[in-house]
Amino acid sequence: MDLSRFTFRLNRFIFGLVFGHSVKYIIFSSFFFSSNQQEGLGVTSYKADPWCARFYCHMLYIIFFPQMVRLPAGTFTMGTDKPGIPQDGEGPPRRVQLDAFHMDIYEVSNLDFERFVTDTGHVTEAETFGDSFVFDGFISEEIKRAIDKAVAAAPWWLPVKGADWRHPEGPDASISDRMDHPVLHVSWNDASAYCAWAGKRLPTEAEWEYACRGGLEKRLFPWGNKLQPKGEHFANLWQGTFPSNNTAEDGYVQTSPVDAFPTNGYGLYNMVGNAWEWTSDWWDTRHSIDDAYNPKGPASGTDRVKKGGSYMCHKSYCYRYRCAARSQNTPDSSASNLGFRCAADAAGTP
Ligand SMILES: [Ca+2]
Ligand SMILES: [Ca+2]
């Protein structure tokens, strides 16, 4: 463990003792700098306001709760020669070289997204369309009675009127006790708008997979090849029988806080499981086996790539909580298990 990661964890531990988990978010985010303008990586510009203390509080926040890590330049094997789901285009394996870049440590949380919406007035596509897809096991009977259509290939997905990021299971749901959970029901377009506001961008699929692997080469998961080392859970997935029985042995029936479960070797949380994460690439299942340098995916397409699987993934039907695994949705799609995190260029670094 390097010094910066040790300091980060020590600081989190001390503040965890002083402040409750959600209280620290309220104190450091909502109150002190809820009106701050973000530029660059969110630390470079501040609105003039009478709260000059905000500047120092923001700096403290950045020091004690850093939001991004710098991943070193490197070459890695993207994809796999042992695809779990071959039709997804998990192979062939190919050598990919990347420049250094920054990656969000956490999935973007409801609290993060609320700051964005407060600052910009952004209306998500789910809100514009008036509905979004929700797993039927989480929908109240009252709302379920009003739904008359489902997805033939996946009947557990139901379009729920009034489901959006503030109401993940429908209009009678709330996120008030889930502000540190990943934001859901955000389309690729919404996610791109958030990252642009934060002075960032969505990661390419190659960057996401490189980040997922955490410095390990040709492993299934961010932490190695064994799903549960020493019987411990390293990600928020589905235990039991999908879709009828969720035993939640990992502690969570639905999403978990964005800082739950151990980090990978790059200090990143929940790269697999919890919420699916959008990437900037267009979807295609055919890949060149040639070596690539900072690849950005196909020039065009109809769907965007998402990575990492979610709290709904079980090996029996969605063995996609592996770094090489991938899936896709149209850029205006949203659902109750799909979120994102942002990346940024590391200017001046090789
Ligand atoms: Ca779970
Ligand atoms: Ca995730």
Short mmCIF file of C-alpha atoms and ligand atoms in Angstrom, two decimals:
data_model
loop_
_atom_site.label_atom_id
_atom_site.label_comp_id
_atom_site.label_asym_id
_atom_site.label_seq_id
_atom_site.Cartn_x
_atom_site.Cartn_y
_atom_site.Cartn_z
CA MET A 1 0.00 0.00 0.00
CA ASP A 2 1.52 3.34 -1.00
CA LEU A 3 1.60 6.36 1.30
CA SER A 4 -1.18 8.31 -0.42
CA ARG A 5 -3.61 5.40 -0.19
CA PHE A 6 -2.66 4.80 3.42
CA THR A 7 -3.23 8.49 4.22
CA PHE A 8 -6.54 8.42 2.38
CA ARG A 9 -7.77 5.45 4.35
CA LEU A 10 -6.49 6.84 7.65
CA ASN A 11 -8.28 10.11 7.02
CA ARG A 12 -11.50 8.33 6.11
CA PHE A 13 -11.22 6.22 9.21
CA ILE A 14 -10.71 9.22 11.53
CA PHE A 15 -13.54 11.18 9.95
CA GLY A 16 -15.71 8.10 10.04
CA LEU A 17 -15.23 8.06 13.80
CA VAL A 18 -16.05 11.75 14.18
CA PHE A 19 -18.94 11.96 11.75
CA GLY A 20 -21.56 9.40 10.82
CA HIS A 21 -21.43 8.11 7.28
CA SER A 22 -24.13 10.32 5.85
CA VAL A 23 -23.52 13.24 8.22
CA LYS A 24 -20.09 13.84 6.77
CA TYR A 25 -21.60 14.12 3.30
CA ILE A 26 -24.18 16.59 4.50
CA ILE A 27 -21.62 18.74 6.31
CA PHE A 28 -18.94 18.71 3.67
CA SER A 29 -20.99 18.69 0.51
CA SER A 30 -24.49 20.07 0.90
CA PHE A 31 -23.89 22.87 3.36
CA PHE A 32 -20.49 24.34 2.67
CA PHE A 33 -20.24 24.30 -1.08
CA SER A 34 -23.52 23.33 -2.58
CA SER A 35 -23.43 26.42 -4.81
CA ASN A 36 -19.83 26.08 -5.93
CA GLN A 37 -19.15 26.04 -9.64
CA GLN A 38 -17.07 23.08 -10.70
CA GLU A 39 -14.38 23.47 -13.30
CA GLY A 40 -11.45 21.33 -14.26
CA LEU A 41 -11.51 18.47 -11.79
CA GLY A 42 -13.81 20.34 -9.48
CA VAL A 43 -11.15 22.11 -7.50
CA THR A 44 -10.02 25.02 -9.65
CA SER A 45 -12.73 27.65 -9.47
CA TYR A 46 -15.07 29.04 -6.85
CA LYS A 47 -17.92 31.47 -7.05
CA ALA A 48 -17.37 34.70 -5.19
CA ASP A 49 -19.60 34.53 -2.14
CA PRO A 50 -19.61 35.68 1.46
CA TRP A 51 -18.65 32.22 2.61
CA CYS A 52 -14.92 32.55 2.02
CA ALA A 53 -14.62 29.65 4.44
CA ARG A 54 -16.07 27.50 1.69
CA PHE A 55 -12.78 27.58 -0.15
CA TYR A 56 -10.95 26.11 2.77
CA CYS A 57 -13.69 23.61 3.48
CA HIS A 58 -13.64 22.53 -0.15
CA MET A 59 -9.88 22.08 0.00
CA LEU A 60 -10.26 20.05 3.18
CA TYR A 61 -12.87 17.95 1.45
CA ILE A 62 -10.59 17.32 -1.52
CA ILE A 63 -7.71 16.45 0.81
CA PHE A 64 -9.71 14.19 3.09
CA PHE A 65 -12.08 12.78 0.49
CA PRO A 66 -10.27 12.78 -2.86
CA GLN A 67 -12.61 12.09 -5.75
CA MET A 68 -10.20 10.83 -8.42
CA VAL A 69 -7.02 8.83 -8.71
CA ARG A 70 -4.36 9.17 -11.38
CA LEU A 71 -3.82 5.87 -13.15
CA PRO A 72 -0.34 5.44 -14.62
CA ALA A 73 0.29 5.03 -18.33
CA GLY A 74 0.61 1.38 -19.28
CA THR A 75 -0.11 -1.49 -21.61
CA PHE A 76 -2.59 -4.23 -20.74
CA THR A 77 -4.51 -7.12 -22.28
CA MET A 78 -8.06 -5.96 -23.05
CA GLY A 79 -10.74 -8.62 -23.49
CA THR A 80 -10.27 -12.33 -22.90
CA ASP A 81 -9.63 -15.59 -24.74
CA LYS A 82 -12.06 -17.33 -22.36
CA PRO A 83 -15.25 -15.33 -22.88
CA GLY A 84 -18.01 -15.96 -20.37
CA ILE A 85 -20.55 -14.60 -22.86
CA PRO A 86 -18.97 -14.90 -26.34
CA GLN A 87 -21.80 -13.12 -28.18
CA ASP A 88 -20.97 -9.94 -26.24
CA GLY A 89 -17.63 -9.61 -28.02
CA GLU A 90 -15.47 -10.19 -24.94
CA GLY A 91 -12.68 -11.45 -27.17
CA PRO A 92 -10.29 -11.67 -28.78
CA PRO A 93 -7.70 -10.45 -26.28
CA ARG A 94 -5.63 -7.55 -27.66
CA ARG A 95 -2.79 -5.42 -26.33
CA VAL A 96 -3.82 -1.86 -25.55
CA GLN A 97 -1.56 1.03 -24.57
CA LEU A 98 -2.98 3.96 -22.63
CA ASP A 99 -1.64 7.31 -21.52
CA ALA A 100 -2.05 8.21 -17.87
CA PHE A 101 -5.53 9.47 -16.94
CA HIS A 102 -7.67 10.27 -13.93
CA MET A 103 -10.58 8.06 -12.86
CA ASP A 104 -13.36 8.73 -10.35
CA ILE A 105 -12.77 6.64 -7.23
CA TYR A 106 -16.50 6.11 -6.80
CA GLU A 107 -19.59 5.70 -8.93
CA VAL A 108 -21.33 9.10 -9.17
CA SER A 109 -23.65 9.26 -6.15
CA ASN A 110 -27.14 10.69 -5.75
CA LEU A 111 -25.57 13.51 -3.74
CA ASP A 112 -23.13 14.29 -6.56
CA PHE A 113 -25.93 14.26 -9.13
CA GLU A 114 -28.14 16.46 -6.97
CA ARG A 115 -25.42 19.11 -6.89
CA PHE A 116 -25.27 18.94 -10.69
CA VAL A 117 -29.03 19.28 -11.07
CA THR A 118 -29.19 22.12 -8.53
CA ASP A 119 -26.44 23.98 -10.36
CA THR A 120 -27.64 23.44 -13.94
CA GLY A 121 -31.35 22.64 -13.80
CA HIS A 122 -30.62 19.51 -15.87
CA VAL A 123 -33.68 17.38 -16.60
CA THR A 124 -32.85 13.70 -17.18
CA GLU A 125 -34.21 11.80 -20.15
CA ALA A 126 -36.19 9.50 -17.85
CA GLU A 127 -37.96 12.60 -16.51
CA THR A 128 -38.56 13.88 -20.05
CA PHE A 129 -39.91 10.53 -21.27
CA GLY A 130 -41.96 10.15 -18.10
CA ASP A 131 -40.87 6.60 -17.33
CA SER A 132 -37.88 4.32 -16.83
CA PHE A 133 -37.21 0.60 -16.38
CA VAL A 134 -37.40 -0.88 -12.87
CA PHE A 135 -36.86 -4.46 -11.67
CA ASP A 136 -40.31 -5.79 -10.81
CA GLY A 137 -39.21 -7.23 -7.46
CA PHE A 138 -38.80 -3.69 -6.12
CA ILE A 139 -42.06 -2.20 -7.39
CA SER A 140 -45.04 -1.73 -5.08
CA GLU A 141 -48.19 -3.71 -5.93
CA GLU A 142 -50.09 -0.48 -6.47
CA ILE A 143 -47.72 0.70 -9.20
CA LYS A 144 -47.46 -2.77 -10.72
CA ARG A 145 -51.23 -2.93 -11.30
CA ALA A 146 -50.99 0.12 -13.58
CA ILE A 147 -48.36 -1.45 -15.88
CA ASP A 148 -49.51 -3.38 -18.94
CA LYS A 149 -46.31 -3.99 -20.89
CA ALA A 150 -42.99 -5.68 -20.17
CA VAL A 151 -39.81 -6.69 -22.00
CA ALA A 152 -40.42 -10.07 -23.62
CA ALA A 153 -36.83 -11.31 -23.23
CA ALA A 154 -36.55 -10.01 -19.67
CA PRO A 155 -40.02 -9.94 -18.10
CA TRP A 156 -38.63 -8.72 -14.76
CA TRP A 157 -38.04 -5.27 -16.29
CA LEU A 158 -41.09 -3.05 -16.18
CA PRO A 159 -41.50 0.50 -17.53
CA VAL A 160 -42.65 2.52 -14.53
CA LYS A 161 -44.26 5.93 -14.97
CA GLY A 162 -42.57 8.49 -12.72
CA ALA A 163 -39.46 6.37 -12.12
CA ASP A 164 -36.36 8.58 -12.31
CA TRP A 165 -33.14 9.26 -10.39
CA ARG A 166 -35.04 10.81 -7.48
CA HIS A 167 -37.62 7.99 -7.47
CA PRO A 168 -35.71 4.79 -8.33
CA GLU A 169 -38.65 2.40 -7.86
CA GLY A 170 -41.38 4.79 -8.98
CA PRO A 171 -43.16 7.90 -7.72
CA ASP A 172 -43.69 6.46 -4.24
CA ALA A 173 -39.92 5.90 -3.72
CA SER A 174 -37.29 8.31 -2.40
CA ILE A 175 -33.49 8.58 -2.31
CA SER A 176 -33.35 10.52 0.97
CA ASP A 177 -31.71 7.60 2.77
CA ARG A 178 -29.55 6.71 -0.27
CA MET A 179 -27.67 9.92 -1.02
CA ASP A 180 -24.34 8.07 -0.90
CA HIS A 181 -25.59 5.33 -3.26
CA PRO A 182 -24.95 5.45 -7.04
CA VAL A 183 -27.32 7.61 -9.05
CA LEU A 184 -29.57 5.43 -11.24
CA HIS A 185 -31.97 6.05 -14.15
CA VAL A 186 -29.39 8.24 -15.91
CA SER A 187 -29.01 7.84 -19.67
CA TRP A 188 -25.69 8.02 -21.51
CA ASN A 189 -26.63 11.56 -22.51
CA ASP A 190 -27.34 12.51 -18.87
CA ALA A 191 -24.05 10.95 -17.76
CA SER A 192 -22.11 12.83 -20.44
CA ALA A 193 -23.73 16.11 -19.38
CA TYR A 194 -22.77 15.49 -15.75
CA CYS A 195 -19.14 14.70 -16.61
CA ALA A 196 -18.91 17.83 -18.80
CA TRP A 197 -20.27 19.95 -15.94
CA ALA A 198 -17.65 18.47 -13.63
CA GLY A 199 -14.87 19.28 -16.12
CA LYS A 200 -14.48 15.58 -16.84
CA ARG A 201 -15.67 13.07 -19.46
CA LEU A 202 -16.88 9.48 -19.60
CA PRO A 203 -14.05 6.90 -19.68
CA THR A 204 -13.41 5.00 -22.89
CA GLU A 205 -14.14 1.28 -22.63
CA ALA A 206 -10.37 0.63 -22.70
CA GLU A 207 -9.78 3.08 -19.84
CA TRP A 208 -12.64 1.58 -17.84
CA GLU A 209 -11.33 -1.97 -18.28
CA TYR A 210 -7.75 -0.91 -17.48
CA ALA A 211 -9.06 0.77 -14.30
CA CYS A 212 -11.17 -2.30 -13.45
CA ARG A 213 -8.16 -4.61 -13.62
CA GLY A 214 -6.37 -2.56 -10.95
CA GLY A 215 -2.91 -3.43 -12.25
CA LEU A 216 -3.57 -7.19 -12.45
CA GLU A 217 -3.10 -8.94 -15.79
CA LYS A 218 -5.67 -11.34 -17.30
CA ARG A 219 -7.76 -11.80 -14.15
CA LEU A 220 -11.52 -12.25 -14.06
CA PHE A 221 -12.31 -9.72 -11.33
CA PRO A 222 -10.70 -6.49 -10.07
CA TRP A 223 -9.23 -8.45 -7.14
CA GLY A 224 -8.22 -11.72 -8.87
CA ASN A 225 -9.77 -14.91 -10.19
CA LYS A 226 -11.69 -16.13 -7.14
CA LEU A 227 -15.11 -14.55 -6.67
CA GLN A 228 -15.08 -14.75 -2.87
CA PRO A 229 -11.53 -14.95 -1.48
CA LYS A 230 -11.68 -16.50 2.01
CA GLY A 231 -15.46 -16.47 1.72
CA GLU A 232 -15.63 -12.66 1.67
CA HIS A 233 -17.76 -10.59 -0.69
CA PHE A 234 -15.80 -8.09 -2.80
CA ALA A 235 -18.72 -6.69 -4.78
CA ASN A 236 -22.46 -6.04 -4.56
CA LEU A 237 -23.98 -8.82 -6.69
CA TRP A 238 -27.01 -11.14 -6.49
CA GLN A 239 -26.83 -14.21 -4.24
CA GLY A 240 -29.62 -16.79 -4.35
CA THR A 241 -31.73 -17.63 -7.38
CA PHE A 242 -32.41 -15.01 -10.01
CA PRO A 243 -34.98 -13.49 -10.28
CA SER A 244 -37.05 -15.08 -7.54
CA ASN A 245 -34.83 -15.09 -4.44
CA ASN A 246 -32.22 -12.51 -3.43
CA THR A 247 -30.55 -13.68 -0.20
CA ALA A 248 -28.33 -10.57 -0.04
CA GLU A 249 -25.47 -12.43 1.60
CA ASP A 250 -23.25 -9.50 0.60
CA GLY A 251 -25.39 -7.22 2.78
CA TYR A 252 -27.40 -5.48 0.08
CA VAL A 253 -30.63 -6.37 -1.72
CA GLN A 254 -30.33 -3.31 -3.93
CA THR A 255 -27.53 -0.74 -4.31
CA SER A 256 -24.88 -0.14 -1.66
CA PRO A 257 -23.05 3.07 -0.73
CA VAL A 258 -20.45 3.94 -3.36
CA ASP A 259 -17.64 3.33 -0.85
CA ALA A 260 -18.82 -0.12 0.27
CA PHE A 261 -16.62 -3.20 -0.33
CA PRO A 262 -12.80 -3.21 -0.71
CA THR A 263 -11.01 -1.16 -3.36
CA ASN A 264 -9.04 -2.71 -6.19
CA GLY A 265 -5.30 -2.21 -6.68
CA TYR A 266 -5.85 1.32 -8.03
CA GLY A 267 -7.96 2.35 -5.04
CA LEU A 268 -11.25 2.25 -7.00
CA TYR A 269 -14.55 1.15 -5.47
CA ASN A 270 -17.31 -0.97 -7.01
CA MET A 271 -15.88 -1.25 -10.51
CA VAL A 272 -17.88 -4.46 -10.85
CA GLY A 273 -21.30 -4.82 -9.28
CA ASN A 274 -23.50 -2.20 -7.62
CA ALA A 275 -24.38 -0.06 -10.69
CA TRP A 276 -23.54 -0.71 -14.33
CA GLU A 277 -21.34 2.09 -15.68
CA TRP A 278 -21.58 3.88 -19.02
CA THR A 279 -18.45 4.30 -21.17
CA SER A 280 -17.95 6.68 -24.09
CA ASP A 281 -17.55 3.94 -26.76
CA TRP A 282 -20.07 2.94 -29.39
CA TRP A 283 -20.98 -0.76 -29.19
CA ASP A 284 -19.59 -3.35 -31.57
CA THR A 285 -18.81 -7.04 -30.95
CA ARG A 286 -16.03 -7.24 -33.54
CA HIS A 287 -12.56 -6.07 -32.54
CA SER A 288 -9.25 -5.82 -34.35
CA ILE A 289 -6.52 -7.98 -32.85
CA ASP A 290 -3.94 -5.31 -33.69
CA ASP A 291 -2.20 -3.48 -30.86
CA ALA A 292 -4.00 -0.25 -30.06
CA TYR A 293 -3.02 3.11 -28.54
CA ASN A 294 -5.68 5.04 -26.58
CA PRO A 295 -8.53 3.34 -28.53
CA LYS A 296 -11.87 5.12 -28.48
CA GLY A 297 -14.08 2.41 -30.00
CA PRO A 298 -16.03 2.46 -33.30
CA ALA A 299 -16.60 5.80 -35.05
CA SER A 300 -20.38 5.33 -34.98
CA GLY A 301 -23.10 3.00 -33.79
CA THR A 302 -26.54 2.78 -32.26
CA ASP A 303 -25.73 1.63 -28.70
CA ARG A 304 -23.15 2.66 -26.12
CA VAL A 305 -21.00 0.26 -24.10
CA LYS A 306 -21.68 -0.26 -20.40
CA LYS A 307 -19.36 -2.19 -18.09
CA GLY A 308 -19.16 -3.95 -14.74
CA GLY A 309 -22.55 -5.54 -14.16
CA SER A 310 -24.76 -4.57 -11.23
CA TYR A 311 -26.29 -5.67 -7.92
CA MET A 312 -28.74 -7.67 -10.06
CA CYS A 313 -26.07 -9.83 -11.71
CA HIS A 314 -26.02 -13.56 -10.92
CA LYS A 315 -23.81 -16.06 -12.72
CA SER A 316 -26.86 -17.97 -13.96
CA TYR A 317 -28.03 -15.22 -16.29
CA CYS A 318 -25.71 -12.19 -16.09
CA TYR A 319 -22.13 -13.33 -15.64
CA ARG A 320 -21.03 -9.83 -16.51
CA TYR A 321 -19.36 -8.75 -13.26
CA ARG A 322 -15.96 -9.42 -14.86
CA CYS A 323 -13.56 -6.77 -16.20
CA ALA A 324 -13.70 -8.18 -19.75
CA ALA A 325 -17.50 -8.44 -19.76
CA ARG A 326 -19.60 -5.82 -21.52
CA SER A 327 -23.12 -4.99 -22.54
CA GLN A 328 -24.94 -2.16 -24.26
CA ASN A 329 -27.91 0.17 -24.31
CA THR A 330 -29.12 3.00 -26.53
CA PRO A 331 -27.79 6.38 -25.36
CA ASP A 332 -31.23 7.49 -24.15
CA SER A 333 -31.91 4.33 -22.11
CA SER A 334 -32.13 4.34 -18.34
CA ALA A 335 -32.81 1.71 -15.70
CA SER A 336 -32.71 1.03 -11.96
CA ASN A 337 -29.29 -0.64 -12.15
CA LEU A 338 -27.41 1.68 -14.51
CA GLY A 339 -25.15 4.55 -13.43
CA PHE A 340 -21.65 5.83 -14.28
CA ARG A 341 -18.40 7.41 -13.16
CA CYS A 342 -16.23 9.97 -14.94
CA ALA A 343 -12.62 10.08 -16.13
CA ALA A 344 -10.34 12.96 -17.10
CA ASP A 345 -7.16 13.50 -19.07
CA ALA A 346 -3.97 13.68 -17.06
CA ALA A 347 -2.47 16.71 -18.77
CA GLY A 348 1.28 16.80 -19.09
CA THR A 349 1.79 13.21 -18.04
CA PRO A 350 3.10 10.51 -20.35
CA CA B 1 -26.31 -7.80 -3.24
CA CA B 2 -20.12 -0.44 -10.68
#
